[in-house]
Tab-separated table of C-alpha atoms in Angstrom:
chain	number	residue	atom	x	y	z
N	1	GLN	CA	-84.549	-112.803	14.825
N	2	VAL	CA	-83.447	-115.801	12.912
N	3	GLN	CA	-85.378	-116.549	9.715
N	4	LEU	CA	-84.925	-118.814	6.792
N	5	LYS	CA	-87.121	-118.916	3.680
N	6	GLU	CA	-86.971	-121.302	0.744
N	7	SER	CA	-87.805	-120.266	-2.795
N	8	GLY	CA	-87.883	-121.927	-6.166
N	9	PRO	CA	-90.039	-123.579	-8.784
N	10	GLY	CA	-92.937	-125.646	-7.618
N	11	LEU	CA	-92.817	-127.898	-10.653
N	12	VAL	CA	-89.832	-129.479	-12.350
N	13	GLN	CA	-89.892	-131.847	-15.301
N	14	PRO	CA	-88.254	-135.302	-15.027
N	15	SER	CA	-84.572	-135.375	-15.860
N	16	GLN	CA	-84.251	-131.596	-15.277
N	17	THR	CA	-82.282	-129.709	-12.661
N	18	LEU	CA	-83.814	-128.329	-9.429
N	19	SER	CA	-82.541	-124.964	-8.215
N	20	LEU	CA	-83.664	-123.730	-4.776
N	21	THR	CA	-82.632	-120.667	-2.764
N	22	CYS	CA	-82.662	-120.292	0.987
N	23	THR	CA	-82.564	-116.657	2.088
N	24	VAL	CA	-81.541	-116.190	5.681
N	25	SER	CA	-81.523	-113.322	8.223
N	26	GLY	CA	-80.576	-112.952	11.839
N	27	PHE	CA	-77.258	-114.861	11.712
N	28	SER	CA	-73.998	-115.061	9.712
N	29	LEU	CA	-73.390	-117.753	7.131
N	30	THR	CA	-69.675	-117.541	7.826
N	31	SER	CA	-70.223	-118.621	11.492
N	32	ASN	CA	-72.887	-121.211	11.102
N	33	SER	CA	-73.962	-124.108	8.881
N	34	VAL	CA	-77.082	-124.272	6.718
N	35	HIS	CA	-78.580	-127.598	5.694
N	36	TRP	CA	-81.190	-128.948	3.286
N	37	VAL	CA	-83.679	-131.508	4.493
N	38	ARG	CA	-86.471	-132.971	2.371
N	39	GLN	CA	-89.653	-134.856	3.033
N	40	PRO	CA	-91.588	-136.734	0.393
N	41	PRO	CA	-95.339	-136.652	0.876
N	42	GLY	CA	-96.425	-138.757	3.814
N	43	LYS	CA	-92.843	-139.887	4.517
N	44	GLY	CA	-89.999	-139.055	6.855
N	45	LEU	CA	-87.214	-136.552	6.943
N	46	GLU	CA	-84.082	-137.009	4.841
N	47	TRP	CA	-80.923	-134.958	5.452
N	48	MET	CA	-79.612	-133.948	2.043
N	49	GLY	CA	-76.450	-132.023	2.834
N	50	GLY	CA	-75.051	-128.877	4.289
N	51	ILE	CA	-72.632	-126.001	3.943
N	52	TRP	CA	-70.469	-125.068	6.885
N	53	GLY	CA	-69.261	-121.704	8.083
N	54	ASP	CA	-65.956	-122.142	6.317
N	55	GLY	CA	-67.714	-122.883	3.027
N	56	SER	CA	-67.017	-126.612	2.945
N	57	THR	CA	-69.827	-129.023	2.181
N	58	ASP	CA	-71.103	-132.479	3.117
N	59	TYR	CA	-73.615	-134.466	1.194
N	60	ASN	CA	-75.819	-137.496	1.791
N	61	SER	CA	-73.997	-140.314	0.087
N	62	ALA	CA	-77.177	-141.423	-1.697
N	63	LEU	CA	-77.482	-137.940	-3.351
N	64	LYS	CA	-73.878	-136.878	-3.588
N	65	SER	CA	-73.510	-137.543	-7.345
N	66	ARG	CA	-76.490	-135.317	-8.167
N	67	LEU	CA	-76.355	-132.565	-5.498
N	68	SER	CA	-74.473	-129.301	-5.016
N	69	ILE	CA	-74.869	-126.811	-2.243
N	70	SER	CA	-73.309	-123.334	-2.453
N	71	ARG	CA	-73.821	-119.909	-1.006
N	72	ASP	CA	-73.496	-116.068	-1.565
N	73	THR	CA	-72.597	-114.535	1.782
N	74	SER	CA	-73.184	-111.070	0.503
N	75	LYS	CA	-76.750	-111.851	-0.203
N	76	SER	CA	-77.264	-114.148	2.822
N	77	GLN	CA	-78.358	-116.946	0.450
N	78	VAL	CA	-77.700	-120.643	0.273
N	79	PHE	CA	-78.381	-122.513	-2.930
N	80	LEU	CA	-79.297	-126.133	-3.663
N	81	LYS	CA	-78.889	-127.630	-7.128
N	82	MET	CA	-79.803	-131.185	-7.891
N	83	ASN	CA	-79.792	-132.701	-11.372
N	84	SER	CA	-81.502	-135.704	-13.017
N	85	LEU	CA	-84.708	-135.289	-11.122
N	86	GLN	CA	-87.155	-138.170	-10.978
N	87	THR	CA	-90.715	-138.526	-9.605
N	88	ASP	CA	-89.392	-139.811	-6.290
N	89	ASP	CA	-87.647	-136.469	-5.793
N	90	THR	CA	-91.096	-134.945	-5.196
N	91	ALA	CA	-90.949	-133.603	-1.731
N	92	ILE	CA	-91.132	-130.614	0.577
N	93	TYR	CA	-87.619	-129.087	0.709
N	94	PHE	CA	-86.562	-127.339	3.902
N	95	CYS	CA	-83.510	-125.328	4.738
N	96	THR	CA	-82.434	-125.246	8.370
N	97	LEU	CA	-79.764	-123.582	10.519
N	98	GLY	CA	-77.296	-126.028	12.097
N	99	LEU	CA	-76.254	-125.015	15.592
N	100	ARG	CA	-73.466	-127.290	16.828
N	101	GLY	CA	-75.320	-130.381	15.466
N	102	TRP	CA	-78.931	-129.614	15.964
N	103	PHE	CA	-81.538	-127.771	13.928
N	104	ALA	CA	-83.283	-125.141	15.987
N	105	TYR	CA	-84.557	-122.969	13.154
N	106	TRP	CA	-86.276	-124.130	9.997
N	107	GLY	CA	-87.781	-122.480	6.948
N	108	GLN	CA	-91.442	-123.137	6.168
N	109	GLY	CA	-90.489	-125.528	3.349
N	110	THR	CA	-91.264	-125.489	-0.349
N	111	LEU	CA	-93.081	-128.195	-2.181
N	112	VAL	CA	-91.341	-129.368	-5.305
N	113	THR	CA	-93.285	-131.675	-7.697
N	114	VAL	CA	-91.497	-133.573	-10.376
N	115	SER	CA	-93.895	-134.250	-13.205
N	116	SER	CA	-94.160	-133.778	-16.931
F	1	ASN	CA	-73.521	-143.745	7.241
F	2	ILE	CA	-74.956	-143.947	10.725
F	3	VAL	CA	-78.414	-145.611	10.658
F	4	LEU	CA	-81.030	-144.591	13.271
F	5	THR	CA	-83.791	-147.057	13.970
F	6	GLN	CA	-86.916	-145.702	15.741
F	7	SER	CA	-89.445	-147.896	17.436
F	8	PRO	CA	-92.244	-148.411	17.510
F	9	ALA	CA	-93.328	-147.039	14.171
F	10	THR	CA	-96.708	-146.114	15.674
F	11	LEU	CA	-97.705	-145.813	19.277
F	12	SER	CA	-101.359	-145.576	20.265
F	13	VAL	CA	-102.040	-144.026	23.660
F	14	THR	CA	-104.692	-142.393	25.739
F	15	PRO	CA	-104.168	-138.764	26.837
F	16	GLY	CA	-102.701	-138.780	30.325
F	17	GLU	CA	-100.589	-141.825	29.772
F	18	SER	CA	-96.757	-141.575	29.900
F	19	VAL	CA	-94.780	-142.973	26.896
F	20	SER	CA	-91.170	-143.785	25.831
F	21	LEU	CA	-89.973	-143.635	22.250
F	22	SER	CA	-86.825	-145.407	21.258
F	23	CYS	CA	-83.993	-144.505	18.868
F	24	ARG	CA	-81.156	-146.946	18.309
F	25	ALA	CA	-77.941	-146.011	16.423
F	26	SER	CA	-76.013	-148.468	14.272
F	27	GLN	CA	-72.772	-147.498	16.086
F	28	SER	CA	-71.915	-145.656	19.250
F	29	ILE	CA	-72.626	-141.902	18.919
F	30	SER	CA	-72.017	-140.742	22.488
F	31	THR	CA	-74.878	-138.309	23.183
F	32	SER	CA	-74.975	-136.746	19.785
F	33	ILE	CA	-78.692	-137.334	19.295
F	34	HIS	CA	-81.495	-134.723	18.986
F	35	TRP	CA	-85.216	-135.094	18.999
F	36	TYR	CA	-87.876	-133.196	16.961
F	37	GLN	CA	-91.662	-133.097	16.845
F	38	GLN	CA	-93.470	-132.581	13.592
F	39	LYS	CA	-97.123	-131.814	13.296
F	40	SER	CA	-99.036	-132.126	10.070
F	41	ASN	CA	-98.105	-129.431	7.518
F	42	GLU	CA	-95.559	-127.821	9.796
F	43	SER	CA	-91.767	-127.682	9.970
F	44	PRO	CA	-90.106	-129.870	12.588
F	45	ARG	CA	-89.558	-128.426	16.052
F	46	LEU	CA	-86.531	-129.127	18.236
F	47	LEU	CA	-87.472	-130.793	21.524
F	48	ILE	CA	-84.179	-132.125	23.025
F	49	LYS	CA	-80.577	-131.621	22.104
F	50	TYR	CA	-77.642	-133.852	22.860
F	51	ALA	CA	-79.805	-136.673	24.241
F	52	SER	CA	-80.994	-134.967	27.428
F	53	GLN	CA	-80.520	-131.234	27.208
F	54	SER	CA	-83.783	-129.281	27.440
F	55	ILE	CA	-84.790	-126.497	24.982
F	56	SER	CA	-86.182	-123.210	26.041
F	57	GLY	CA	-89.950	-123.045	25.491
F	58	ILE	CA	-90.494	-126.797	25.317
F	59	PRO	CA	-92.850	-128.190	28.085
F	60	SER	CA	-91.126	-129.984	30.886
F	61	ARG	CA	-93.041	-133.189	30.239
F	62	PHE	CA	-90.604	-133.875	27.424
F	63	SER	CA	-87.264	-135.465	28.501
F	64	GLY	CA	-84.511	-137.481	26.843
F	65	SER	CA	-82.035	-140.028	27.970
F	66	GLY	CA	-79.394	-142.428	26.704
F	67	SER	CA	-75.864	-142.623	25.422
F	68	GLY	CA	-73.848	-144.820	23.106
F	69	THR	CA	-76.447	-146.516	20.864
F	70	ASP	CA	-79.676	-146.460	22.750
F	71	PHE	CA	-81.751	-143.333	23.315
F	72	THR	CA	-85.201	-142.548	24.653
F	73	LEU	CA	-87.598	-139.690	24.383
F	74	SER	CA	-90.064	-139.759	27.191
F	75	ILE	CA	-93.316	-137.834	27.414
F	76	ASN	CA	-94.815	-137.610	30.913
F	77	ARG	CA	-98.623	-137.588	30.738
F	78	VAL	CA	-99.284	-137.124	27.022
F	79	GLU	CA	-101.563	-134.135	26.128
F	80	SER	CA	-103.756	-133.761	23.121
F	81	GLU	CA	-101.298	-131.416	21.470
F	82	ASP	CA	-98.560	-134.055	21.599
F	83	PHE	CA	-100.129	-136.339	19.014
F	84	SER	CA	-97.756	-135.958	16.078
F	85	ILE	CA	-94.593	-137.624	14.647
F	86	TYR	CA	-91.313	-137.701	16.473
F	87	TYR	CA	-87.890	-137.924	14.825
F	88	CYS	CA	-84.390	-138.471	16.167
F	89	GLN	CA	-81.282	-137.093	14.318
F	90	GLN	CA	-77.598	-137.754	14.874
F	91	SER	CA	-74.689	-135.286	14.565
F	92	TYR	CA	-71.883	-137.584	15.632
F	93	SER	CA	-70.874	-137.808	12.012
F	94	SER	CA	-70.845	-134.771	9.828
F	95	LEU	CA	-73.072	-136.844	7.479
F	96	TYR	CA	-76.192	-136.302	9.504
F	97	THR	CA	-79.070	-138.740	9.489
F	98	PHE	CA	-82.642	-138.925	10.770
F	99	GLY	CA	-84.521	-141.807	12.119
F	100	SER	CA	-87.713	-142.986	10.297
F	101	GLY	CA	-90.007	-141.498	12.931
F	102	THR	CA	-92.542	-142.619	15.469
F	103	LYS	CA	-96.142	-141.606	15.020
F	104	LEU	CA	-97.949	-140.919	18.361
F	105	GLU	CA	-101.681	-141.388	17.881
F	106	ILE	CA	-104.758	-141.259	20.021
F	107	LYS	CA	-106.047	-144.675	21.126
């Protein structure tokens, strides 16, 4: 069955770089897209970006200068790196499988707190 | 970027009532809109894809309609488990976006 699981540090210092990993199973990364979505505490969902089956990427224009999404198909992992973190980047970060435009499968999410 | 505007921000209803939630796009997006439900401390759950297509396992009281710029999620006879937040999301552009959400609360 399809599964996605996020992992990474729970705490990041301001101005530092966030690195998250999404480990997937039950589907192929070369045939599907995986996206990152975040949600600040008590706020709505924000699409951050995604990596498509062919390896190309798209990013939210508001985050594009700080964000990079990559993958390792041999390990079934998708990576998120975002630099210059600030306190308003504190959020739950989800990875999700994109199926022809919609998100049917989601990870449980990982809380990242930006604080010194 | 395509902006999705959801209204109302909060909807207070009594169980058993039927409701309609609105999502308006800043440009025409055909039927490339999808709806999600999110309960507290949970990941979002897909309810409707491509404006009106049902999803396996989702109760039939949830339905969607619309095309172009105006979309509606309808819940026929709201049940207690339905009180949560609802989001729309567009995939017309490869730069996906979500609406800001509608909170459905008990009156």
